[in-house]
Short mmCIF file of C-alpha atoms (C1' of nucleotides) in Angstrom, two decimals:
data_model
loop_
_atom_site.label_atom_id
_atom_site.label_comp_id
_atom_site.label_asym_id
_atom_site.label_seq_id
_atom_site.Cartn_x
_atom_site.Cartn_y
_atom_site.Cartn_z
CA UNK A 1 107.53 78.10 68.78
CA UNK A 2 110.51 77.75 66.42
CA UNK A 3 108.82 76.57 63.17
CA UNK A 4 110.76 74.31 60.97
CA UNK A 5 110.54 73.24 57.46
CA UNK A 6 108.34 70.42 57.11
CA UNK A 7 106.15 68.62 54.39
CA UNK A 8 106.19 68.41 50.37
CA UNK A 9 104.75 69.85 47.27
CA UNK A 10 104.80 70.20 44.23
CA UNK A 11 104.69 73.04 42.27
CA UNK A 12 105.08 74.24 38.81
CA UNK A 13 107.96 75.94 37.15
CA UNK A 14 107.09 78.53 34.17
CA UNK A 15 109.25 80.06 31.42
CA UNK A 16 110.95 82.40 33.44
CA UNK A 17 111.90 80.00 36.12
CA UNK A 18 109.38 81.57 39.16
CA UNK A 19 108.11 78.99 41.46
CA UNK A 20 105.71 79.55 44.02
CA UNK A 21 107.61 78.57 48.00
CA UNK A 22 105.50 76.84 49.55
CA UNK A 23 103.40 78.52 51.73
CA UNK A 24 104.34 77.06 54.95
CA UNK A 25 107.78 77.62 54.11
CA UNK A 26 107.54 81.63 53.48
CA UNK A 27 106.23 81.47 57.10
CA UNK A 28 109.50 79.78 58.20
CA UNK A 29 111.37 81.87 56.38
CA UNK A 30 109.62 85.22 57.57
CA UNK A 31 110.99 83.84 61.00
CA UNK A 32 114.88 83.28 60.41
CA UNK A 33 115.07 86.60 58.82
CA UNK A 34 115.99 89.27 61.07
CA UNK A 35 115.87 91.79 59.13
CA UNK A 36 111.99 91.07 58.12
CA UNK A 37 108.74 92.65 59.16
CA UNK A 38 105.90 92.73 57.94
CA UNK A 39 105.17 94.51 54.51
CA UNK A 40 108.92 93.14 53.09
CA UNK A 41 110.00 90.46 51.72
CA UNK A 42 112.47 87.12 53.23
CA UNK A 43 115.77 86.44 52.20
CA UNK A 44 117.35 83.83 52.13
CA UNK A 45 119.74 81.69 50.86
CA UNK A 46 120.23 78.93 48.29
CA UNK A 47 122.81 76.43 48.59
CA UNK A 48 123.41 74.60 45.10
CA UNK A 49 126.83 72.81 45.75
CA UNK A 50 126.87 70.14 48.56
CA UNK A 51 128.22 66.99 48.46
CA UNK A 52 125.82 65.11 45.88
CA UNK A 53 124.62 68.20 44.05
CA UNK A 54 121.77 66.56 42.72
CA UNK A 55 119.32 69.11 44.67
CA UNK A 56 119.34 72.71 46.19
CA UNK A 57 119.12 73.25 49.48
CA UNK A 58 117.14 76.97 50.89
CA UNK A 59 118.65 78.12 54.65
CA UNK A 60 117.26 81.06 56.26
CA UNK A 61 119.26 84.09 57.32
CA UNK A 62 119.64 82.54 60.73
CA UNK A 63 120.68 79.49 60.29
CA UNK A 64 122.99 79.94 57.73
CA UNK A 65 124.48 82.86 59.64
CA UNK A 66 125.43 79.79 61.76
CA UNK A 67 127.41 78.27 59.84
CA UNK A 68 129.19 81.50 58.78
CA UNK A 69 130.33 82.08 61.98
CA UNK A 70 131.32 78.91 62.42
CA UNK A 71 133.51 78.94 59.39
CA UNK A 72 134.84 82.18 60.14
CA UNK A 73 136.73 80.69 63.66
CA UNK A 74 138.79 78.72 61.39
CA UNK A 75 142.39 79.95 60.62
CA UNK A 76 141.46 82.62 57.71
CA UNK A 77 143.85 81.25 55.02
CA UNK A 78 143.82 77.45 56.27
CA UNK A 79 142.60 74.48 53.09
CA UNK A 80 139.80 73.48 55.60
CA UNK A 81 138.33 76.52 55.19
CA UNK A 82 139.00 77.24 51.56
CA UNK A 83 137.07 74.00 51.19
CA UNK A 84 133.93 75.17 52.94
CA UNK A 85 134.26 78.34 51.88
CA UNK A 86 134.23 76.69 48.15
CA UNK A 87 131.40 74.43 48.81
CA UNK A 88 128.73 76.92 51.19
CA UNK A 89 129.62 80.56 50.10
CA UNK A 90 131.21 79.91 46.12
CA UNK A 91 128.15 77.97 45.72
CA UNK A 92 125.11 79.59 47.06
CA UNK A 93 123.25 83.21 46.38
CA UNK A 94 120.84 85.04 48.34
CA UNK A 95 117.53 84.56 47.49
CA UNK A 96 114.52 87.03 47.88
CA UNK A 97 110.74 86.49 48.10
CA UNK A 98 108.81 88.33 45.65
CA UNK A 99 105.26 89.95 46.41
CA UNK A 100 103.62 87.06 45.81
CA UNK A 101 105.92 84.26 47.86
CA UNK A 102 108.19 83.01 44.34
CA UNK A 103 111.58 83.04 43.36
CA UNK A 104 113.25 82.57 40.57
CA UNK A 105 115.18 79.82 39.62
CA UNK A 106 118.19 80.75 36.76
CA UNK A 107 119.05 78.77 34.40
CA UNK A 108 122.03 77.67 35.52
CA UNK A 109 120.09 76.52 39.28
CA UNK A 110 118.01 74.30 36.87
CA UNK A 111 120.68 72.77 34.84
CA UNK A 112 121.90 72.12 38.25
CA UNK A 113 119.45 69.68 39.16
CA UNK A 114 117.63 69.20 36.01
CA UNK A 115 114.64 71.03 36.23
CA UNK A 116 112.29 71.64 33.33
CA UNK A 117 108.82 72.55 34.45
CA UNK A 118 108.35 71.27 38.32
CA UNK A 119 110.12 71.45 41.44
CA UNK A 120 109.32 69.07 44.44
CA UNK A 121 109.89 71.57 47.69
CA UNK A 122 110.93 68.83 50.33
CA UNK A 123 111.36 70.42 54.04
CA UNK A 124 113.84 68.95 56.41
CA UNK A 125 113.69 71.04 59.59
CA UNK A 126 116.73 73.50 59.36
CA UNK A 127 116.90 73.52 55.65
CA UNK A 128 114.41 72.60 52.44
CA UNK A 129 115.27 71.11 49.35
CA UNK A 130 114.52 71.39 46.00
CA UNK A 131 114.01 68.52 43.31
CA UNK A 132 113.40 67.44 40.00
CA UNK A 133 110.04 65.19 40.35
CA UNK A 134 111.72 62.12 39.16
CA UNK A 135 115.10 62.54 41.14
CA UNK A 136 113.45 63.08 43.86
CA UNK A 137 111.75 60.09 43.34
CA UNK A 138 114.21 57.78 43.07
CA UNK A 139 116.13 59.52 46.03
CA UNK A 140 113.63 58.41 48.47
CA UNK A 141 113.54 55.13 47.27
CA UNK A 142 117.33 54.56 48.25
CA UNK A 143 116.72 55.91 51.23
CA UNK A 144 114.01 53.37 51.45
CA UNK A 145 115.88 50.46 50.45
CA UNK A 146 118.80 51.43 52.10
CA UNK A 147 116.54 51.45 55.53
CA UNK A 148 115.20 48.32 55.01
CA UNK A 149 118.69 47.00 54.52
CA UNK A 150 120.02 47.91 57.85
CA UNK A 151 120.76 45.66 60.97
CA UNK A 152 117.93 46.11 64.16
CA UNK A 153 120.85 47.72 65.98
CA UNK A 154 121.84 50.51 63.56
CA UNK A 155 117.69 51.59 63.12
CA UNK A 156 117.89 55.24 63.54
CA UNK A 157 114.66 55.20 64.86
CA UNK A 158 116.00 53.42 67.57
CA UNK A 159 119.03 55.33 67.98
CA UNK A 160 117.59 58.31 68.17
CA UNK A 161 116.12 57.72 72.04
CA UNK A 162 120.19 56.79 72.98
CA UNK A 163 121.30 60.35 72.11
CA UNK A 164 119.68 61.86 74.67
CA UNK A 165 121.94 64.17 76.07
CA UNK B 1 121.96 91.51 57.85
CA UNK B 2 125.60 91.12 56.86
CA UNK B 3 126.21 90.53 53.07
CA UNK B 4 128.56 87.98 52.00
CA UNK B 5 130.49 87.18 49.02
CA UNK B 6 128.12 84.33 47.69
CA UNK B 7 127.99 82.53 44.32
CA UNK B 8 129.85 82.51 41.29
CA UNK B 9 129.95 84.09 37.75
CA UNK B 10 131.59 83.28 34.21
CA UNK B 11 132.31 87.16 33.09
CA UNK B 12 134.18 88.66 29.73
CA UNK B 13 136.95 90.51 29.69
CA UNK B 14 137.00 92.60 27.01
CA UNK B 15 140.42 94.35 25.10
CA UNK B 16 140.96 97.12 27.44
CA UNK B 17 140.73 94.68 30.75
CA UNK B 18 137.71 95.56 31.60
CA UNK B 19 135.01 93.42 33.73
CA UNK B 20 131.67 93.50 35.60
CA UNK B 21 131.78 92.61 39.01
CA UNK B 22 128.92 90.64 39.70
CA UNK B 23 126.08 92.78 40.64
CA UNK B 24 125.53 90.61 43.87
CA UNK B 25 129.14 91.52 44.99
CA UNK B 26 128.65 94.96 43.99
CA UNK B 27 126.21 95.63 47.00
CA UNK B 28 128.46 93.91 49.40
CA UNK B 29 131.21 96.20 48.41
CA UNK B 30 128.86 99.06 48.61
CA UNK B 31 128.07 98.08 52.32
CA UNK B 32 131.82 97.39 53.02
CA UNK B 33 132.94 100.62 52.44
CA UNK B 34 132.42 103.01 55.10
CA UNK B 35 132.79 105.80 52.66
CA UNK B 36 130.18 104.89 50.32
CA UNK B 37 127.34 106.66 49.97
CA UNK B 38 124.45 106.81 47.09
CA UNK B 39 125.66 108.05 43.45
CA UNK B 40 129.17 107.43 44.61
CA UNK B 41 131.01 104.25 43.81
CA UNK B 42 132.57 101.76 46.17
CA UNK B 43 136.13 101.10 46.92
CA UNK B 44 137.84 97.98 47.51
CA UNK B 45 141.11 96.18 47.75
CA UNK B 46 142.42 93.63 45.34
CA UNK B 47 145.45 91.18 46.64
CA UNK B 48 147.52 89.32 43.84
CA UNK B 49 150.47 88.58 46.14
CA UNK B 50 149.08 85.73 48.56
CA UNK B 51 149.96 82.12 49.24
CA UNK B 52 149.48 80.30 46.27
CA UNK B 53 148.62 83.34 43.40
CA UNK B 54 147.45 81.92 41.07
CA UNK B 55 144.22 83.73 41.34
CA UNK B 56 143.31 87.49 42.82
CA UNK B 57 141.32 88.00 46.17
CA UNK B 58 139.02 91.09 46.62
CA UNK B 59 138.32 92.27 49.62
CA UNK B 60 136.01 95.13 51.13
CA UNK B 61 137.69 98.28 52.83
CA UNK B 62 136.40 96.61 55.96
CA UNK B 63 136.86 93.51 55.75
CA UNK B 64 140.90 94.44 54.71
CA UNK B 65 141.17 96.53 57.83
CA UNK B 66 140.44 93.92 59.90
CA UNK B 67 142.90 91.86 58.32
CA UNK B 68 145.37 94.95 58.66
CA UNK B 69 144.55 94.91 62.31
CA UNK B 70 145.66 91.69 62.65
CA UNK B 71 149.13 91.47 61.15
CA UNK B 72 149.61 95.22 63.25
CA UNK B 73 149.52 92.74 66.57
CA UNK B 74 152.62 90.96 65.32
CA UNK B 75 155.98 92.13 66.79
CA UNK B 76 156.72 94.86 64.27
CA UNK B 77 160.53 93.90 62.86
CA UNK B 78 158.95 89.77 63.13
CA UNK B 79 159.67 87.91 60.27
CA UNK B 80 155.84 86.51 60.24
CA UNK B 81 154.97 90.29 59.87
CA UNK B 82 157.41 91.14 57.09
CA UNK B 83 156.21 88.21 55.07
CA UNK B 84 152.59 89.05 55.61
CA UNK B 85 153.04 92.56 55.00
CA UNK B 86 155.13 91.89 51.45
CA UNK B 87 151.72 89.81 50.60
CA UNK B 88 149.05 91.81 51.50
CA UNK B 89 150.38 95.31 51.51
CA UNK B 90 152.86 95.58 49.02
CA UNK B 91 151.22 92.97 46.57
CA UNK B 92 147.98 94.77 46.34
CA UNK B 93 146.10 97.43 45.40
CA UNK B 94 143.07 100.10 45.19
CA UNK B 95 140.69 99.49 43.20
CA UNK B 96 137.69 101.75 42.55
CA UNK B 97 134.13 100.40 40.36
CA UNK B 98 133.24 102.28 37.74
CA UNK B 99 129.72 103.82 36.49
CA UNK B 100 128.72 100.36 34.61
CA UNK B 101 130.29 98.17 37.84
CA UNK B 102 133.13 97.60 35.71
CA UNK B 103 136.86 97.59 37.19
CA UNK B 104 139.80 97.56 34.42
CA UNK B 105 142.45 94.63 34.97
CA UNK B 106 146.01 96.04 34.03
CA UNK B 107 147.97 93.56 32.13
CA UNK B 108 150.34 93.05 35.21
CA UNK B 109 147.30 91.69 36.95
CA UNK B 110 146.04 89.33 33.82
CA UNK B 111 149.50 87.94 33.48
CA UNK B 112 149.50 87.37 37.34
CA UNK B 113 146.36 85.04 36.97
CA UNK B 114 146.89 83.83 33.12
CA UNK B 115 143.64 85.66 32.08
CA UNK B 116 142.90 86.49 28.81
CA UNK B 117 138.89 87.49 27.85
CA UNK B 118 136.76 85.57 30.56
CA UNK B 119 137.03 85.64 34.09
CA UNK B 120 135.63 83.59 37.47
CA UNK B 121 134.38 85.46 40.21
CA UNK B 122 133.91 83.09 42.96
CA UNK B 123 132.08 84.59 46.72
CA UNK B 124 134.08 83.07 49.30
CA UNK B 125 132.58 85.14 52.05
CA UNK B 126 134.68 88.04 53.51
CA UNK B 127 136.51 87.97 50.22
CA UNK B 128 135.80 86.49 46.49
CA UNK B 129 138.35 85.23 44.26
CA UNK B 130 138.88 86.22 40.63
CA UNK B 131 140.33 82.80 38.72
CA UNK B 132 141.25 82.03 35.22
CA UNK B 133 138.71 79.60 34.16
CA UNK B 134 140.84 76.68 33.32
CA UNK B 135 142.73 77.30 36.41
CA UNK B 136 139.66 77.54 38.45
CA UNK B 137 137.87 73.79 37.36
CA UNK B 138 141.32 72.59 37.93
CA UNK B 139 141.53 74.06 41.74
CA UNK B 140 137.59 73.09 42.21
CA UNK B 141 138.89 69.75 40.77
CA UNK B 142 141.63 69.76 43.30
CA UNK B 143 139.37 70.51 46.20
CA UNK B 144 136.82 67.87 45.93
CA UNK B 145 139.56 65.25 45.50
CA UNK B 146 141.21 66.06 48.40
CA UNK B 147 137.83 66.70 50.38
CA UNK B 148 137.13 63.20 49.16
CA UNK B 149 140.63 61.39 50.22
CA UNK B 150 139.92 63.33 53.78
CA UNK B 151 139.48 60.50 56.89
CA UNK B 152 136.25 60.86 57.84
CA UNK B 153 136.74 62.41 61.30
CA UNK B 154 138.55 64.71 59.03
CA UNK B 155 135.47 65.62 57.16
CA UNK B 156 135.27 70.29 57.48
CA UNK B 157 132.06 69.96 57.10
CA UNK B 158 131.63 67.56 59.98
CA UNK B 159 133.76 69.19 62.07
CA UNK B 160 131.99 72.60 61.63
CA UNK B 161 129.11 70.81 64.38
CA UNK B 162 132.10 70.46 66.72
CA UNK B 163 132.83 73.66 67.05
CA UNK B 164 129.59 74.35 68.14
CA UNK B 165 129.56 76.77 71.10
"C1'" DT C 1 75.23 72.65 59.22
"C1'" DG C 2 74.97 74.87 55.05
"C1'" DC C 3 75.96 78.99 52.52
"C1'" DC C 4 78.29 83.04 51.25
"C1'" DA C 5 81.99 86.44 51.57
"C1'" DT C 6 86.81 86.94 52.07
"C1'" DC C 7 91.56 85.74 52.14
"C1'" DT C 8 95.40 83.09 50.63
"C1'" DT C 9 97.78 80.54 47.38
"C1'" DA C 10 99.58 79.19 43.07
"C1'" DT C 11 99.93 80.69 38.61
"C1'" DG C 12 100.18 83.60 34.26
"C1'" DG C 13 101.17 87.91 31.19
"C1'" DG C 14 102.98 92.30 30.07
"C1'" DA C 15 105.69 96.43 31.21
"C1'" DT C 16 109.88 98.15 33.22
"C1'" DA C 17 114.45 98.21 35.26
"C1'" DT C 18 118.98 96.26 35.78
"C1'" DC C 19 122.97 93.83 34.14
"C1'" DA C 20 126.71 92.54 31.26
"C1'" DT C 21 128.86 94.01 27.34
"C1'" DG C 22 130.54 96.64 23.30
"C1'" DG C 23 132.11 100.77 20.90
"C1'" DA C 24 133.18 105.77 20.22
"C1'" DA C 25 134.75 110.06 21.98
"C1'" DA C 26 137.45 112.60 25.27
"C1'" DT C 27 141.33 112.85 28.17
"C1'" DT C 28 145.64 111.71 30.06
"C1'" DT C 29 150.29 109.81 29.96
"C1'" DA C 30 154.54 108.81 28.12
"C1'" DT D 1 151.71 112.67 19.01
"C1'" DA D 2 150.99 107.77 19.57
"C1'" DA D 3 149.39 104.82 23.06
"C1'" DA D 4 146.87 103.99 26.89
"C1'" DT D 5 143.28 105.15 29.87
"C1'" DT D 6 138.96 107.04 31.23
"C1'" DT D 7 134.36 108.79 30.30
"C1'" DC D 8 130.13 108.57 27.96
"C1'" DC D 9 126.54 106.42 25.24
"C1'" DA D 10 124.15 102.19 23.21
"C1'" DT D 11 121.96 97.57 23.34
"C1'" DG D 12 120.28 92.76 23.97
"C1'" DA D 13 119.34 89.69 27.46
"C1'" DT D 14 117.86 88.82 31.79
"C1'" DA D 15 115.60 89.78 35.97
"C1'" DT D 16 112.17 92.37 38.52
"C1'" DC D 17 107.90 94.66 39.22
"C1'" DC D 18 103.02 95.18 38.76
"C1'" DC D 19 98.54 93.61 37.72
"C1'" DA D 20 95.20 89.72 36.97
"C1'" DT D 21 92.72 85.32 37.98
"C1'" DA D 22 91.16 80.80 39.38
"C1'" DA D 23 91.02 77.44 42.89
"C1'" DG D 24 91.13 76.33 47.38
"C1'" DA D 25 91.03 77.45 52.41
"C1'" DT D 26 88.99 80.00 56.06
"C1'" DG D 27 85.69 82.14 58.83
"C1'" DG D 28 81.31 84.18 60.03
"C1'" DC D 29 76.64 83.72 60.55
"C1'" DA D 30 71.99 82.49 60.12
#
DNA sequence: TGCCATCTTATGGGATATCATGGAAATTTA
DNA sequence: TAAATTTCCATGATATCCCATAAGATGGCA
């Protein structure tokens, strides 16, 4: 089974900025690391730019190795991939699991998204994010209202099925 | 796992030139030079010529050989080569860290980039960048404007699935 | 099915190491 | 020999490591 990131919590953030990962996560992150085994510790990494900004977003190893690679078959000098370059590698740092399954979140990472004392841990198959409590909030509420706000025939729901290969 | 340039970092430059490399791009130096080895310290390659210069690009011994490698498969008296060879080779230089992760930028090379006592270091993968500050908001600035005014089947970062496979 | 032992998880505190930075002394270069 | 460079030492801030604990989850077993 390839495990993905799924589920939410809510956990707190002290002084120093260490946050537990949720468990289920770690376990999903043990997996896209190739270079774990048992007795070490995941890396990963953190992805703080984006196009909103308002949240981070945690890849594993293997995934975002991916999009490296991806990035990397575009002309080496070329503005298409000085953008991406800008946006996935300038801003994003590797992230390592410590003994007991935290992190730590700098300051600046807060400031980023405006974190004080709790971080929502929101997975999304491939990737997770992480929120402020009350942006995260209000971020699935658009997403709610934008939803309810959309024609039958543009239901993603529905869409999804007509993908199929 | 391969270590990328990742992240970026607001350092000092103090009277003499000097600066600390970010200690996150100090391992991936460290792994990019074949010649490293513990209680040494790594050598790299810093390029002010390049296309638009107004910042300098650091690259790992091996990640500049492969760039070498590819400018040796042009025709050898090409123009292409000649110009590429005047960026890269003649406009760059050796650079070697220092006990403290340090490296000491001559005045030639703060005049290049209009740097007087702080410094950006910005990961951009195989390379990072090393930017005035003002400079650097203003190119970051520039970016996301023009990533903006992109037509949507434009987009890098939607064309990135396309090149799937 | 109810109880206890054990493990895991989330969290906290203190000690230690690393990092970024500054200054002085030693050495080289012009 | 003055100026510039390099080497060596010093320090505060930050990050990392190590140990501790309480609550919940898990599993075994009578």
């Amino acid at each position: 089974m390839i495990r993905r990131f799924r589920g939410e919590s809510l956990n707190k953030v002290d002084a120093k900025g260490r946050v537990s990962v949720p468990a289920a996560f770690r376990r999903v992150l043990e997996e896209g690391d190739p270079d774990f085994s048992e007795g070490s510790y995941p890396n990963f990494v953190i992805v703080y730019g984006g196009v909103r900004g308002n949240c981070l977003e945690g890849y594993t190893i293997n995934s975002i190795t991916k999009v490296d690679k991806l990035i990397s078959k575009l002309p080496r000098f070329s503005r298409e991939r000085e953008i991406l370059e800008r946006f996935i590698n300038t801003q994003s740092t590797y992230m390592q699991l410590d003994e007991t399954g935290r992190i730590v979140l700098s300051i600046r990472l807060k400031e980023k998204i405006g974190i004080k004392d709790e971080a929502i841990f929101a997975g999304m198959g491939e990737k997770f994010q992480i929120w402020e409590p009350t942006n995260y909030q209000n971020e699935v509420d658009a997403l709610n209202t934008s939803f309810e706000n959309l024609p039958e025939d543009e239901n993603p729901f529905l869409k999804l099925d007509q993908l199929q290969d």
